PDB file of C-alpha atoms and ligand atoms in Angstrom:
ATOM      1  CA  UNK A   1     -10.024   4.133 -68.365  1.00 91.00           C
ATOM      2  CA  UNK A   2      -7.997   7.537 -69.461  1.00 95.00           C
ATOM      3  CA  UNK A   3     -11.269  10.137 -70.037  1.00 98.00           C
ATOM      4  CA  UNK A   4     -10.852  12.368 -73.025  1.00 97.00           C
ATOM      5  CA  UNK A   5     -14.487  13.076 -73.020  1.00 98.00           C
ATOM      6  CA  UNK A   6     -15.735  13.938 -69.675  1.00 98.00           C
ATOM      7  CA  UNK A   7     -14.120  15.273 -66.566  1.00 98.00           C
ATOM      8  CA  UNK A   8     -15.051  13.608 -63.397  1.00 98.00           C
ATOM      9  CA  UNK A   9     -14.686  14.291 -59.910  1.00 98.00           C
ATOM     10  CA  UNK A  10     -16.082  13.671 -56.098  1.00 98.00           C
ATOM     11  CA  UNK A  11     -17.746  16.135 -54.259  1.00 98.00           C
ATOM     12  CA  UNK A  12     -18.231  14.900 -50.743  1.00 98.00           C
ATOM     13  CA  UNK A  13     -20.569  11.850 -51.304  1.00 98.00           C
ATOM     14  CA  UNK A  14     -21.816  12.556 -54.687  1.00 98.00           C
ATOM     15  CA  UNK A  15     -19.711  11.675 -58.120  1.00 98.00           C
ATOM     16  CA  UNK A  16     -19.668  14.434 -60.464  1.00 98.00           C
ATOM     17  CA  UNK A  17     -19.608  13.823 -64.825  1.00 98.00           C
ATOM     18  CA  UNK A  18     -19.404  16.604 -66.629  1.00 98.00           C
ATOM     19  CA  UNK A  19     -19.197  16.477 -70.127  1.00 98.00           C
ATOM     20  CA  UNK A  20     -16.076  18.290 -72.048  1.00 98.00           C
ATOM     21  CA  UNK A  21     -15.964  17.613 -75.748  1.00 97.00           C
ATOM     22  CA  UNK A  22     -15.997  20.916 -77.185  1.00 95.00           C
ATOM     23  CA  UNK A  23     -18.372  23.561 -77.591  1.00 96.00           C
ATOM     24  CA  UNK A  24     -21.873  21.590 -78.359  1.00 98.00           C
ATOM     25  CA  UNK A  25     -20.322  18.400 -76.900  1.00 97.00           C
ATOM     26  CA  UNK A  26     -22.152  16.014 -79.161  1.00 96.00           C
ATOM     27  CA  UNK A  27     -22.380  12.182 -77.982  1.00 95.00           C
ATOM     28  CA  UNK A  28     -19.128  10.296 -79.709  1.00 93.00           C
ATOM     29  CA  UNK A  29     -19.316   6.438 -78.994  1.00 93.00           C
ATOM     30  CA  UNK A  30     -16.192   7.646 -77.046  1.00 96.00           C
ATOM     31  CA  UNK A  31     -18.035   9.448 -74.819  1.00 96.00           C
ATOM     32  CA  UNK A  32     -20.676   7.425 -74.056  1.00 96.00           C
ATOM     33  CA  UNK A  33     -18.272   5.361 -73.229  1.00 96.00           C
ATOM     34  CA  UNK A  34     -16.493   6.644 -71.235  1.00 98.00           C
ATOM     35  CA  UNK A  35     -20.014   8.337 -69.442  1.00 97.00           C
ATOM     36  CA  UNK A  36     -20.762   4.510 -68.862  1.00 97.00           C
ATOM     37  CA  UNK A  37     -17.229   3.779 -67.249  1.00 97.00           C
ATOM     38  CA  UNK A  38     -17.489   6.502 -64.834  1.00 98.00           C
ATOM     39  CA  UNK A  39     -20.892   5.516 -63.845  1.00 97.00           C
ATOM     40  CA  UNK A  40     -20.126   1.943 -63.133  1.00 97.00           C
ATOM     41  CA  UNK A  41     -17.274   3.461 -60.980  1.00 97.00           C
ATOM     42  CA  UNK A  42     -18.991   5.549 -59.456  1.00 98.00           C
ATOM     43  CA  UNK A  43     -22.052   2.967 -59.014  1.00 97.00           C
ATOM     44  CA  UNK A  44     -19.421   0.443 -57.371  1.00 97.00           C
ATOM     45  CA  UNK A  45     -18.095   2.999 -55.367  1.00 97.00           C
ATOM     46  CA  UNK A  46     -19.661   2.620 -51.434  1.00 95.00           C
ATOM     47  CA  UNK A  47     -18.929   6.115 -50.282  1.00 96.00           C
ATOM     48  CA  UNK A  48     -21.013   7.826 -53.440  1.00 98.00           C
ATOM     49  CA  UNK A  49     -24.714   7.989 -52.814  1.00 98.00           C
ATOM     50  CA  UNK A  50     -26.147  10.361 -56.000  1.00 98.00           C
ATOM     51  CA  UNK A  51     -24.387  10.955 -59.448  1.00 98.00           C
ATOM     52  CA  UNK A  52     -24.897  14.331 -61.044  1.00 98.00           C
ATOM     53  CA  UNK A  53     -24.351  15.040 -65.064  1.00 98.00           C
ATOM     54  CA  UNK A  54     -23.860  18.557 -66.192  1.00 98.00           C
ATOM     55  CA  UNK A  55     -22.142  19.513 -69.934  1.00 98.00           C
ATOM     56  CA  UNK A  56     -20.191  22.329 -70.248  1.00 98.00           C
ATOM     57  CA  UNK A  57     -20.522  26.037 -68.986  1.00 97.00           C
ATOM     58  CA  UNK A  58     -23.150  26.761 -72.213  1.00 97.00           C
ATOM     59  CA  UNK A  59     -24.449  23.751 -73.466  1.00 98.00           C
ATOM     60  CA  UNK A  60     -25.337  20.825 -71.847  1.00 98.00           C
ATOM     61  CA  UNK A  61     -25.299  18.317 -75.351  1.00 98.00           C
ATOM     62  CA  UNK A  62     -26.543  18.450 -78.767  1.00 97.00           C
ATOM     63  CA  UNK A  63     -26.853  15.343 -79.359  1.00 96.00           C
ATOM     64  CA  UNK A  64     -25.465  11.938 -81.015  1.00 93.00           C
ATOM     65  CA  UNK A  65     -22.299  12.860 -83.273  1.00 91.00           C
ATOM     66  CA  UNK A  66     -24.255  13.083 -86.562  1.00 94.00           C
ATOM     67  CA  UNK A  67     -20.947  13.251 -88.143  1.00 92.00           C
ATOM     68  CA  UNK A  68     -20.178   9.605 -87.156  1.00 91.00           C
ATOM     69  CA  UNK A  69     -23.669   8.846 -88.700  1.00 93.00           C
ATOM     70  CA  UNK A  70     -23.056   9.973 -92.182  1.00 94.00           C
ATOM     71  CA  UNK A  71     -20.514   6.240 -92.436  1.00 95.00           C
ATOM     72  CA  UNK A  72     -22.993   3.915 -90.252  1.00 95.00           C
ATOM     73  CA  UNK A  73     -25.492   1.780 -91.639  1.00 96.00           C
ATOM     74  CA  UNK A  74     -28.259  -0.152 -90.492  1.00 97.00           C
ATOM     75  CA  UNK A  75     -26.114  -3.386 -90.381  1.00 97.00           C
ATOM     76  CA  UNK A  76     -23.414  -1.200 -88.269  1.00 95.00           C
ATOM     77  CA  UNK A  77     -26.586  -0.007 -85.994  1.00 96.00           C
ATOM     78  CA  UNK A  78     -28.456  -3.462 -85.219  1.00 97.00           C
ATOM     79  CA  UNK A  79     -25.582  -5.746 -85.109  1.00 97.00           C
ATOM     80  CA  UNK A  80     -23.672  -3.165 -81.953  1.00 95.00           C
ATOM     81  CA  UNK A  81     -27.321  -3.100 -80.945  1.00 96.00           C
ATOM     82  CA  UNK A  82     -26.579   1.258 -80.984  1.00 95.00           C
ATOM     83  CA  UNK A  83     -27.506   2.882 -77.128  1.00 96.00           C
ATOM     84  CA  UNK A  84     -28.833  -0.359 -75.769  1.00 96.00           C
ATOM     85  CA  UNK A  85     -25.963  -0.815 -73.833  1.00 94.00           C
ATOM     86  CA  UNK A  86     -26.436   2.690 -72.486  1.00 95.00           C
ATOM     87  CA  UNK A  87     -30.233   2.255 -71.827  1.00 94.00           C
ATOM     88  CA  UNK A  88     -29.130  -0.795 -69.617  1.00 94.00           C
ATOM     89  CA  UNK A  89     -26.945   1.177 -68.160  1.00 94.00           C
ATOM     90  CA  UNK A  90     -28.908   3.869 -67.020  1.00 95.00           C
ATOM     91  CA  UNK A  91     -31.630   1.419 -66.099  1.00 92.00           C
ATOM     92  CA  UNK A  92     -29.448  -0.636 -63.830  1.00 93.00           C
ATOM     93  CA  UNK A  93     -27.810   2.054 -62.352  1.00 96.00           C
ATOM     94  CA  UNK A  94     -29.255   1.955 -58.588  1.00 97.00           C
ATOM     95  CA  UNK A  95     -27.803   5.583 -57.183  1.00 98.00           C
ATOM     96  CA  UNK A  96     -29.653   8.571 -57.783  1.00 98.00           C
ATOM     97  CA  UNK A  97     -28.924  10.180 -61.204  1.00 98.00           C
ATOM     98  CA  UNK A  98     -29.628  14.245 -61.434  1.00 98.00           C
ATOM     99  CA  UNK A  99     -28.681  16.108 -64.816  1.00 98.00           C
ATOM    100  CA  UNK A 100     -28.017  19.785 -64.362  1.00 98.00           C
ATOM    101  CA  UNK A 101     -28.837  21.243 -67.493  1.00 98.00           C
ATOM    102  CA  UNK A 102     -28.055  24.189 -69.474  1.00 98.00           C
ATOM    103  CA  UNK A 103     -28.326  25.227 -73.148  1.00 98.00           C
ATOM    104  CA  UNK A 104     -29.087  22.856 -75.635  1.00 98.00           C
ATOM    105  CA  UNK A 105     -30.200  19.452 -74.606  1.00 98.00           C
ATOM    106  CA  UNK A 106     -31.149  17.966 -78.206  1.00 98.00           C
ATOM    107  CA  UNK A 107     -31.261  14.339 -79.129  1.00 98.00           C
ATOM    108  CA  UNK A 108     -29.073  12.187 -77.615  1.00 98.00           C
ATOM    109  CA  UNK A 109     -28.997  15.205 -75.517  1.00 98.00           C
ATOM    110  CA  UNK A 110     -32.330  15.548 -74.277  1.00 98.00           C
ATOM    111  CA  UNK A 111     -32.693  11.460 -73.711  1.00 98.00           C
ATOM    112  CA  UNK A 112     -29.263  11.851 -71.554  1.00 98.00           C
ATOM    113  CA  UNK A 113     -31.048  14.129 -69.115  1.00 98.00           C
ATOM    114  CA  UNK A 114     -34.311  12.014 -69.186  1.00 98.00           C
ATOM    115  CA  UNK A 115     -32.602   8.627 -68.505  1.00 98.00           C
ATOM    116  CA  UNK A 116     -31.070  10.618 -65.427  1.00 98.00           C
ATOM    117  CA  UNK A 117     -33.658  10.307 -62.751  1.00 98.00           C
ATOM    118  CA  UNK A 118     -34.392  14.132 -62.665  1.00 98.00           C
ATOM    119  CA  UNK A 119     -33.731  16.921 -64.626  1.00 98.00           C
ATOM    120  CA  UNK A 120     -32.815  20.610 -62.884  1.00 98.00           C
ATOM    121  CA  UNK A 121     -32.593  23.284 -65.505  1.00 98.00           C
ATOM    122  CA  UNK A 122     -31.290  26.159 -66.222  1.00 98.00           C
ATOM    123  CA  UNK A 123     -33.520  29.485 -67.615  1.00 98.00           C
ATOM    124  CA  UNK A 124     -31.115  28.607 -70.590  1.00 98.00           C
ATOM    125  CA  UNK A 125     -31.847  25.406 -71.124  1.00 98.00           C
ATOM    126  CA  UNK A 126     -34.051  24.023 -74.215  1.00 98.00           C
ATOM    127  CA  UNK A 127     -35.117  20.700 -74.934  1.00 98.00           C
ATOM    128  CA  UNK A 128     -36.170  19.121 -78.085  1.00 98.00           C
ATOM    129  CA  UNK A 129     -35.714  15.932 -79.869  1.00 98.00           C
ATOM    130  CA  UNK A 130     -34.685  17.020 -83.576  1.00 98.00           C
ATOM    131  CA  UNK A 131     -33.995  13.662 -85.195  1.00 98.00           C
ATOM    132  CA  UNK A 132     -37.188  14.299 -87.934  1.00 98.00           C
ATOM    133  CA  UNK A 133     -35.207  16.912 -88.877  1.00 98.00           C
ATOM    134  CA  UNK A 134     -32.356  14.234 -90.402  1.00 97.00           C
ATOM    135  CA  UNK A 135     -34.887  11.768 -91.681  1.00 98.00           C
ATOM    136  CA  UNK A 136     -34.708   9.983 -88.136  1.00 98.00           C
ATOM    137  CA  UNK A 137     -36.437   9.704 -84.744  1.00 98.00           C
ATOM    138  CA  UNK A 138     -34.666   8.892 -81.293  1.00 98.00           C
ATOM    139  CA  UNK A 139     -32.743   5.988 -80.434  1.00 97.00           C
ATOM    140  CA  UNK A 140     -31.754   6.396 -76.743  1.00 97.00           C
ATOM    141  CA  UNK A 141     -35.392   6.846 -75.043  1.00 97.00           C
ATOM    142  CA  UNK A 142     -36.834  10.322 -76.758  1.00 98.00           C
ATOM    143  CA  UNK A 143     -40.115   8.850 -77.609  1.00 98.00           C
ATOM    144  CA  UNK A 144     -41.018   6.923 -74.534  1.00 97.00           C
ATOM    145  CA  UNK A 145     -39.507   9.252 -72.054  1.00 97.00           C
ATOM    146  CA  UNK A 146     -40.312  12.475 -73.778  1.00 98.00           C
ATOM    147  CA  UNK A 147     -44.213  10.804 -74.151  1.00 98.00           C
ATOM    148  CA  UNK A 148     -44.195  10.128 -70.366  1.00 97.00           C
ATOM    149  CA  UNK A 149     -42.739  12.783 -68.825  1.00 97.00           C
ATOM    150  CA  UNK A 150     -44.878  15.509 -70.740  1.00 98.00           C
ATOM    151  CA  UNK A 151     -47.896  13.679 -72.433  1.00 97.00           C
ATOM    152  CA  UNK A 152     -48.670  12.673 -76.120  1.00 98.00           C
ATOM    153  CA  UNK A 153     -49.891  15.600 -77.899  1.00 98.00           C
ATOM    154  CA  UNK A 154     -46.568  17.980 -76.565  1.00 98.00           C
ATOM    155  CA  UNK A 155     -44.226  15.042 -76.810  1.00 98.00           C
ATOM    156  CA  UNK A 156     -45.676  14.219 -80.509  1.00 98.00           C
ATOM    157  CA  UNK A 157     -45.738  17.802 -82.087  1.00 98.00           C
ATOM    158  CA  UNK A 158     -41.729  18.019 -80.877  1.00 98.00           C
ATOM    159  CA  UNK A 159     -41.106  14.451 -82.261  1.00 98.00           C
ATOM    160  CA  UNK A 160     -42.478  14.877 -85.366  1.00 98.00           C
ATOM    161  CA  UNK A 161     -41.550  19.069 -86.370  1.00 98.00           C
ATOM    162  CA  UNK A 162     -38.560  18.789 -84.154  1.00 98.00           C
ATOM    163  CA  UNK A 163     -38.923  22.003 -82.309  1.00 98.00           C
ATOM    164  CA  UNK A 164     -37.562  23.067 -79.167  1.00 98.00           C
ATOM    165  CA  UNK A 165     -39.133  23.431 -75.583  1.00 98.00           C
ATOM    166  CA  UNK A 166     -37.844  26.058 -73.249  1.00 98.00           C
ATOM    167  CA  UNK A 167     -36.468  25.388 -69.477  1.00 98.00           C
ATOM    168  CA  UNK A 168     -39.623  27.270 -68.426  1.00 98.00           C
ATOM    169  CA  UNK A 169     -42.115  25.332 -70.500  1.00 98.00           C
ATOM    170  CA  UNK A 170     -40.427  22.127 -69.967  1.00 98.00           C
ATOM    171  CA  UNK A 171     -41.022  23.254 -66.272  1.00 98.00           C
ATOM    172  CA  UNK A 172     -44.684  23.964 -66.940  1.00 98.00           C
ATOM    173  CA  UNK A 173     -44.957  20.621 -68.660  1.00 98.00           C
ATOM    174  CA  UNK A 174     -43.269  18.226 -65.830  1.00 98.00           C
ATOM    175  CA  UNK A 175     -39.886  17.592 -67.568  1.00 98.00           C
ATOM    176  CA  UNK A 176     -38.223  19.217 -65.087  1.00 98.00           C
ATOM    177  CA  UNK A 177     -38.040  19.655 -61.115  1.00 98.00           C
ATOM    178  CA  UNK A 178     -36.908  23.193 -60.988  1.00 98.00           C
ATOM    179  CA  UNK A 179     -35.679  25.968 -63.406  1.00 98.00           C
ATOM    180  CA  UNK A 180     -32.677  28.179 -61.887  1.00 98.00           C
ATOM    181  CA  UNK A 181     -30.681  31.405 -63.261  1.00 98.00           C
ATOM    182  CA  UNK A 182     -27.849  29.739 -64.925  1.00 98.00           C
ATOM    183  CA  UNK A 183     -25.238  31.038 -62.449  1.00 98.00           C
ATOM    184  CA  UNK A 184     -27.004  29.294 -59.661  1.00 98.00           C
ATOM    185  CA  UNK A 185     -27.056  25.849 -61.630  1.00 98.00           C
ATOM    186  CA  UNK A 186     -24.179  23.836 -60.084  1.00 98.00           C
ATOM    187  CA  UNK A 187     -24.765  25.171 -56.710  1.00 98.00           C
ATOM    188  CA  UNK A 188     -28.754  24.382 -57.068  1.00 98.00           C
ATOM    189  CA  UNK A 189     -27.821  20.935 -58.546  1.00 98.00           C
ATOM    190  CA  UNK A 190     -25.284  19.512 -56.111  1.00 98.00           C
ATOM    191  CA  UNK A 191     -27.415  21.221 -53.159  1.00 98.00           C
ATOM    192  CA  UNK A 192     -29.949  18.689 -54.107  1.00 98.00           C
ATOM    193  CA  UNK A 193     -27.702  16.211 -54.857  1.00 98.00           C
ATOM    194  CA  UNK A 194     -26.045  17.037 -51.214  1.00 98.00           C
ATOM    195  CA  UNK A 195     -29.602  16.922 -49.918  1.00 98.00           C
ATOM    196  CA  UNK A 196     -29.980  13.166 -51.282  1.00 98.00           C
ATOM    197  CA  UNK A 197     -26.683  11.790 -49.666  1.00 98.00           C
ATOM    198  CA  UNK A 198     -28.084  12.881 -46.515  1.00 97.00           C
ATOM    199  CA  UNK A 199     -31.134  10.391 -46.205  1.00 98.00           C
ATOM    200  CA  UNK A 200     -30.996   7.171 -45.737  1.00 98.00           C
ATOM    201  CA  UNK A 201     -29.526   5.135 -48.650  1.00 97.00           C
ATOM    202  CA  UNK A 202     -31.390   2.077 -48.668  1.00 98.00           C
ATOM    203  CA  UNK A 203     -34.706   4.470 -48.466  1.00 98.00           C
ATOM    204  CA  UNK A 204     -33.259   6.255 -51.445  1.00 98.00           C
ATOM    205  CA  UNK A 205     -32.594   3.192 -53.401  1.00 97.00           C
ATOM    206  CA  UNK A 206     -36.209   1.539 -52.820  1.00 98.00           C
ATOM    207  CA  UNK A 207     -38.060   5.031 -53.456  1.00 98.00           C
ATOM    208  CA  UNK A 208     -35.856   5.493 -56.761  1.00 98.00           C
ATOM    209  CA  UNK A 209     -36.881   2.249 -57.936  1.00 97.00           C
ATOM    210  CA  UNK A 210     -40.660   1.849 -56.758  1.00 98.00           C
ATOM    211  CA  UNK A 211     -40.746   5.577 -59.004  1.00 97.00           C
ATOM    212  CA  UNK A 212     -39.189   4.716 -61.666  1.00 96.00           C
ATOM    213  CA  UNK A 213     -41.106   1.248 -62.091  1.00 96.00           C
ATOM    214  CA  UNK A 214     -44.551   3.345 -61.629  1.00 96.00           C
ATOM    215  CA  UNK A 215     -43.410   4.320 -65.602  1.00 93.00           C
ATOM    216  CA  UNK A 216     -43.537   0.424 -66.345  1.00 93.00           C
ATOM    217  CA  UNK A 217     -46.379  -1.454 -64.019  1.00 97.00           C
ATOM    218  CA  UNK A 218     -49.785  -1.567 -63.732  1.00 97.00           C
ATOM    219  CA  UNK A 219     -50.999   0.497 -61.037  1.00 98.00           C
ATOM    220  CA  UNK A 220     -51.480  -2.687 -58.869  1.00 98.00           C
ATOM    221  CA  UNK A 221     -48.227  -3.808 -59.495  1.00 98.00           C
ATOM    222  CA  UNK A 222     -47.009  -1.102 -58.652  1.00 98.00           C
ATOM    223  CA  UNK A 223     -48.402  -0.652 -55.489  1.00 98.00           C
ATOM    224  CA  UNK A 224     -47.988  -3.837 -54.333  1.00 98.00           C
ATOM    225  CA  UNK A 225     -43.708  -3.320 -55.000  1.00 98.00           C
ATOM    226  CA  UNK A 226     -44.029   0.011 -53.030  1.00 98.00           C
ATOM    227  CA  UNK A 227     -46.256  -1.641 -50.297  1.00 98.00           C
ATOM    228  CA  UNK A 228     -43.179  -4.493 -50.276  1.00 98.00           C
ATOM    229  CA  UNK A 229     -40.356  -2.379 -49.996  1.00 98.00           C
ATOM    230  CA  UNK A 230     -42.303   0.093 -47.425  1.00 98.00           C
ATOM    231  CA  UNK A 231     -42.220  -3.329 -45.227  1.00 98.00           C
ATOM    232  CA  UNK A 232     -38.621  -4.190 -46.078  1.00 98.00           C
ATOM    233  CA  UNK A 233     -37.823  -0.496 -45.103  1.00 98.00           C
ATOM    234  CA  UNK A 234     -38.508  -1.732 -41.600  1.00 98.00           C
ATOM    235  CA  UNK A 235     -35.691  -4.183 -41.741  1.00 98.00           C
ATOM    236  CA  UNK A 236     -33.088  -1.817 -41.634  1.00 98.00           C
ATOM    237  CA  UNK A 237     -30.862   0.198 -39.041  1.00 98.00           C
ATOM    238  CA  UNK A 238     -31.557   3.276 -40.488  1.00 98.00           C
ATOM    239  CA  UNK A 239     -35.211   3.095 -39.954  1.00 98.00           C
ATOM    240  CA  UNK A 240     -35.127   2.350 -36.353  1.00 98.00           C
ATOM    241  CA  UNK A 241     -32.665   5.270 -36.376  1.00 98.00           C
ATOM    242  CA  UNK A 242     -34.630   7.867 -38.179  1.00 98.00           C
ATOM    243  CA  UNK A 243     -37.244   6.961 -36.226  1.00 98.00           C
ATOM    244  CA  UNK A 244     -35.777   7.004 -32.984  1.00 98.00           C
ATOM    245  CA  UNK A 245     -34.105  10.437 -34.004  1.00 98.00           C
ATOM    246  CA  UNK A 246     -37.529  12.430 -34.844  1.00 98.00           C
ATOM    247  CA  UNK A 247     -38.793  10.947 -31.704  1.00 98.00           C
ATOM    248  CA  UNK A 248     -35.819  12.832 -29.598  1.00 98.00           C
ATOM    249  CA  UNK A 249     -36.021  15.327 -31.649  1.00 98.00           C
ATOM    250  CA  UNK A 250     -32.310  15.086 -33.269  1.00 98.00           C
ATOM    251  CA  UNK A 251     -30.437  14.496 -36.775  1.00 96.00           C
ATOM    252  CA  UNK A 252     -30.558  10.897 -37.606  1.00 97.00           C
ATOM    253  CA  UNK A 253     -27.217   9.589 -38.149  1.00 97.00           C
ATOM    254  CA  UNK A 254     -28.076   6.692 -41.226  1.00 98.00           C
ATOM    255  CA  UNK A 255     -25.417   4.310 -42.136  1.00 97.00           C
ATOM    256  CA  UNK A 256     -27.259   2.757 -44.911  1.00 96.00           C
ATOM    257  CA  UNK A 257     -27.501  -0.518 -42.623  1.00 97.00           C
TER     258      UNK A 257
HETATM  259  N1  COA B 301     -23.193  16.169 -84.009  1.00 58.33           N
HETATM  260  C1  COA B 301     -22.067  16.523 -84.662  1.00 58.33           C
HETATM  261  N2  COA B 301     -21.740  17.782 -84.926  1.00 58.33           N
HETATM  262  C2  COA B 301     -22.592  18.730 -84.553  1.00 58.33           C
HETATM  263  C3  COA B 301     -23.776  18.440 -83.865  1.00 58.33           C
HETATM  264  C4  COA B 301     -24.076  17.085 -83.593  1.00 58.33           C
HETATM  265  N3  COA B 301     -25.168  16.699 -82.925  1.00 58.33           N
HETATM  266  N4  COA B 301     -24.420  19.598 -83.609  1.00 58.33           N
HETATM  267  C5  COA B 301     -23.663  20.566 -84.127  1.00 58.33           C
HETATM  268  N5  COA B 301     -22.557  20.048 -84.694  1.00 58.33           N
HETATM  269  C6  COA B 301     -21.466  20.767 -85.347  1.00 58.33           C
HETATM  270  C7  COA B 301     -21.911  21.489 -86.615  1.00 58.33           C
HETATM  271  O1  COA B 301     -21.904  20.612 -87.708  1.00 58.33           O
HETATM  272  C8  COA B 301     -20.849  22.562 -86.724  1.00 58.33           C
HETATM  273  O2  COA B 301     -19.659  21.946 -87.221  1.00 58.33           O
HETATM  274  P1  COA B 301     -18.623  22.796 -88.148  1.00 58.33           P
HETATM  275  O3  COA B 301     -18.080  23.861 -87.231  1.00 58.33           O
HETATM  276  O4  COA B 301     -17.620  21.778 -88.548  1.00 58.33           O
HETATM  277  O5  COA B 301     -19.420  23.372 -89.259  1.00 58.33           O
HETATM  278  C9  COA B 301     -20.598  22.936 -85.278  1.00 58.33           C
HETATM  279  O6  COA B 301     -21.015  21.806 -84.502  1.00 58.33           O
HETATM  280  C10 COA B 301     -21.386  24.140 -84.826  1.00 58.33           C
HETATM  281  O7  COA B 301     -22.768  23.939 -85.183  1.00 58.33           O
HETATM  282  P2  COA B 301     -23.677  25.099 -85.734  1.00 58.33           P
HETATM  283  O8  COA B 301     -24.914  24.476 -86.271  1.00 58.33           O
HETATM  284  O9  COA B 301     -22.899  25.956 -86.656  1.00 58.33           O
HETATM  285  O10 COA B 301     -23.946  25.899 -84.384  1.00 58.33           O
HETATM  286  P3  COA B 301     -25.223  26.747 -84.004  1.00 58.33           P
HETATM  287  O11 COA B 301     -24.852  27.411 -82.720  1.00 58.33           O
HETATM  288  O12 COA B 301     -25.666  27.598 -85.154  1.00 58.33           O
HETATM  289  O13 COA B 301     -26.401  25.694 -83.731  1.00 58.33           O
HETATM  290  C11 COA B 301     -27.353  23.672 -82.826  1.00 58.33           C
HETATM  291  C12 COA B 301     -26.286  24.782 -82.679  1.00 58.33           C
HETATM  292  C13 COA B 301     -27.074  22.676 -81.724  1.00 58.33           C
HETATM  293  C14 COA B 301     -28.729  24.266 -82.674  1.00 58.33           C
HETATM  294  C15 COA B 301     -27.240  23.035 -84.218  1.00 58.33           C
HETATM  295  O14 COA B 301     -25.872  22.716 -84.462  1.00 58.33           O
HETATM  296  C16 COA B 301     -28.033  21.768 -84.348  1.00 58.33           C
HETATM  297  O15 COA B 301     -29.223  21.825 -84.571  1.00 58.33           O
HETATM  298  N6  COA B 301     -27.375  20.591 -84.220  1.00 58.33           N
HETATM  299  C17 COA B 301     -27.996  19.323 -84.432  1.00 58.33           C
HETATM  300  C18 COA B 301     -28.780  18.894 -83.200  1.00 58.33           C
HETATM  301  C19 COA B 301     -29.442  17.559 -83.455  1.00 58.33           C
HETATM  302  O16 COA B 301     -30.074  17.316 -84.453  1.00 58.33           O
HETATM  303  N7  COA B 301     -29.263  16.628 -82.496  1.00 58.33           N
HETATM  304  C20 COA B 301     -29.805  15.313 -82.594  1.00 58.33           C
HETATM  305  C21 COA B 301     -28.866  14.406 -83.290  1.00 58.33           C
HETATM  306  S1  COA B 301     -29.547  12.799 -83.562  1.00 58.33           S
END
């Protein structure tokens, strides 16, 4: 697929989006999908191990095109069943998915960067889902992901008078792992992204997924799926190589066997 949308490129072992459709770079159906093209590729792709999203140099998005809304209807919404195919996507997604963050993450916006699997911002950056604002609420995540990352009352008083939560109190309130000067973003973000293709990738795989199904099982459940893939763990190469490695006191060499 030809992007018009995004501009994407391969850093070393991690596959790079970044968003480029003008100055707020507000979610066309175009660009999502291309967004969900270039993942696939990048998911099918063996010698990428983390994915990072970033938008543009000032804004990261603002949100669903609510120019394309003004024609769509509710028949147009529920029969092309609108973001589920991007919620599956981001769900089955099995590499590490880090969205570097600057400016406005609103909407469609702000539910991009929470369906990534963590969020580095930028002292810029400010998060809100606005959709009240327009007689609607979120469509792509905002009111589950918002709810869990930061709690109900915060994630209810932005839902419901749309306002806007800073990089540092969306750092305060768990949204985010880290706030950086917005010069420093892309280094910050790839250096953890770098960080991540270093470690063993069937580790990283079974730790992304035991985390993110600790938002969807019961407790037990959940411990009993971390408890199983802590035993599979010990099937692999790489553990008997990261072991062996801090034991001789070296850099394990993984090969994601
Ligand atoms: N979809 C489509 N167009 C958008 C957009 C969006 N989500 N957000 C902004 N735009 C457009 C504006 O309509 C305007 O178009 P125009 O130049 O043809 O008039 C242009 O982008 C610039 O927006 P403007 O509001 O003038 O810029 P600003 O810097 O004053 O404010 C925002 C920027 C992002 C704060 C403001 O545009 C905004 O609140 N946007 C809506 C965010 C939102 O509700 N997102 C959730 C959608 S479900």
């Amino acid at each position: 697929m030809a992007y018009e949308n995004i501009i994407v490129e391969t850093r070393g072992k991690v596959g790079v989006i970044s968003l480029s459709a003008g100055k707020l770079n507000p979610l066309s159906k175009q660009l999502l999908r291309e967004l969900m093209d270039a993942m696939k590729t990048f998911e099918a792709d063996d010698n990428i191990l983390c994915i990072v999203i970033f938008g543009n140099d000032e804004v990261f998005c603002a949100g669903a095109n609510i120019k394309e809304f003004a024609s769509e209807n509710f028949v147009d919404m529920f029969s092309q069943n609108r973001f589920g195919e991007e919620t599956e996507a981001f769900r089955n997604c099995r590499k590490p998915i880090i969205a570097g963050v600057n400016g406005y993450a609103l909407g469609g916006g702000c539910e991009l960067a929470m369906n990534c699997d963590m969020i580095v911002a930028a002292e810029s950056a400010q998060f809100g889902q606005p959709e009240i604002l327009l007689g609607l609420m979120p469509g792509l995540g905002g009111s589950q992901r918002l709810t869990r990352a930061i709690g109900k009352a915060k994630s209810m008083e932005m839902h419901l008078t749309g306002r806007r939560m800073s990089a540092r109190e969306a750092d305060q309130a768990g949204l985010v792992s880290k706030v950086v000067p917005d010069a420093d973003l892309k280094e910050e973000t790839m250096a953890v992204a770098n960080k991540i293709t270093e470690q063993a990738p069937l580790a990283v795989m079974a730790i992304k997924e035991a985390i993110n199904q600790s938002e969807e099982l019961p407790l037990r459940e959940g411990l009993l799926l971390e408890r199983r893939l802590f035993h599979a763990l010990f099937a692999t190469e790489d553990k008997n190589e990261g072991v062996q490695a801090f034991i001789e006191k070296r850099k394990a060499n993984f090969t994601g066997k």
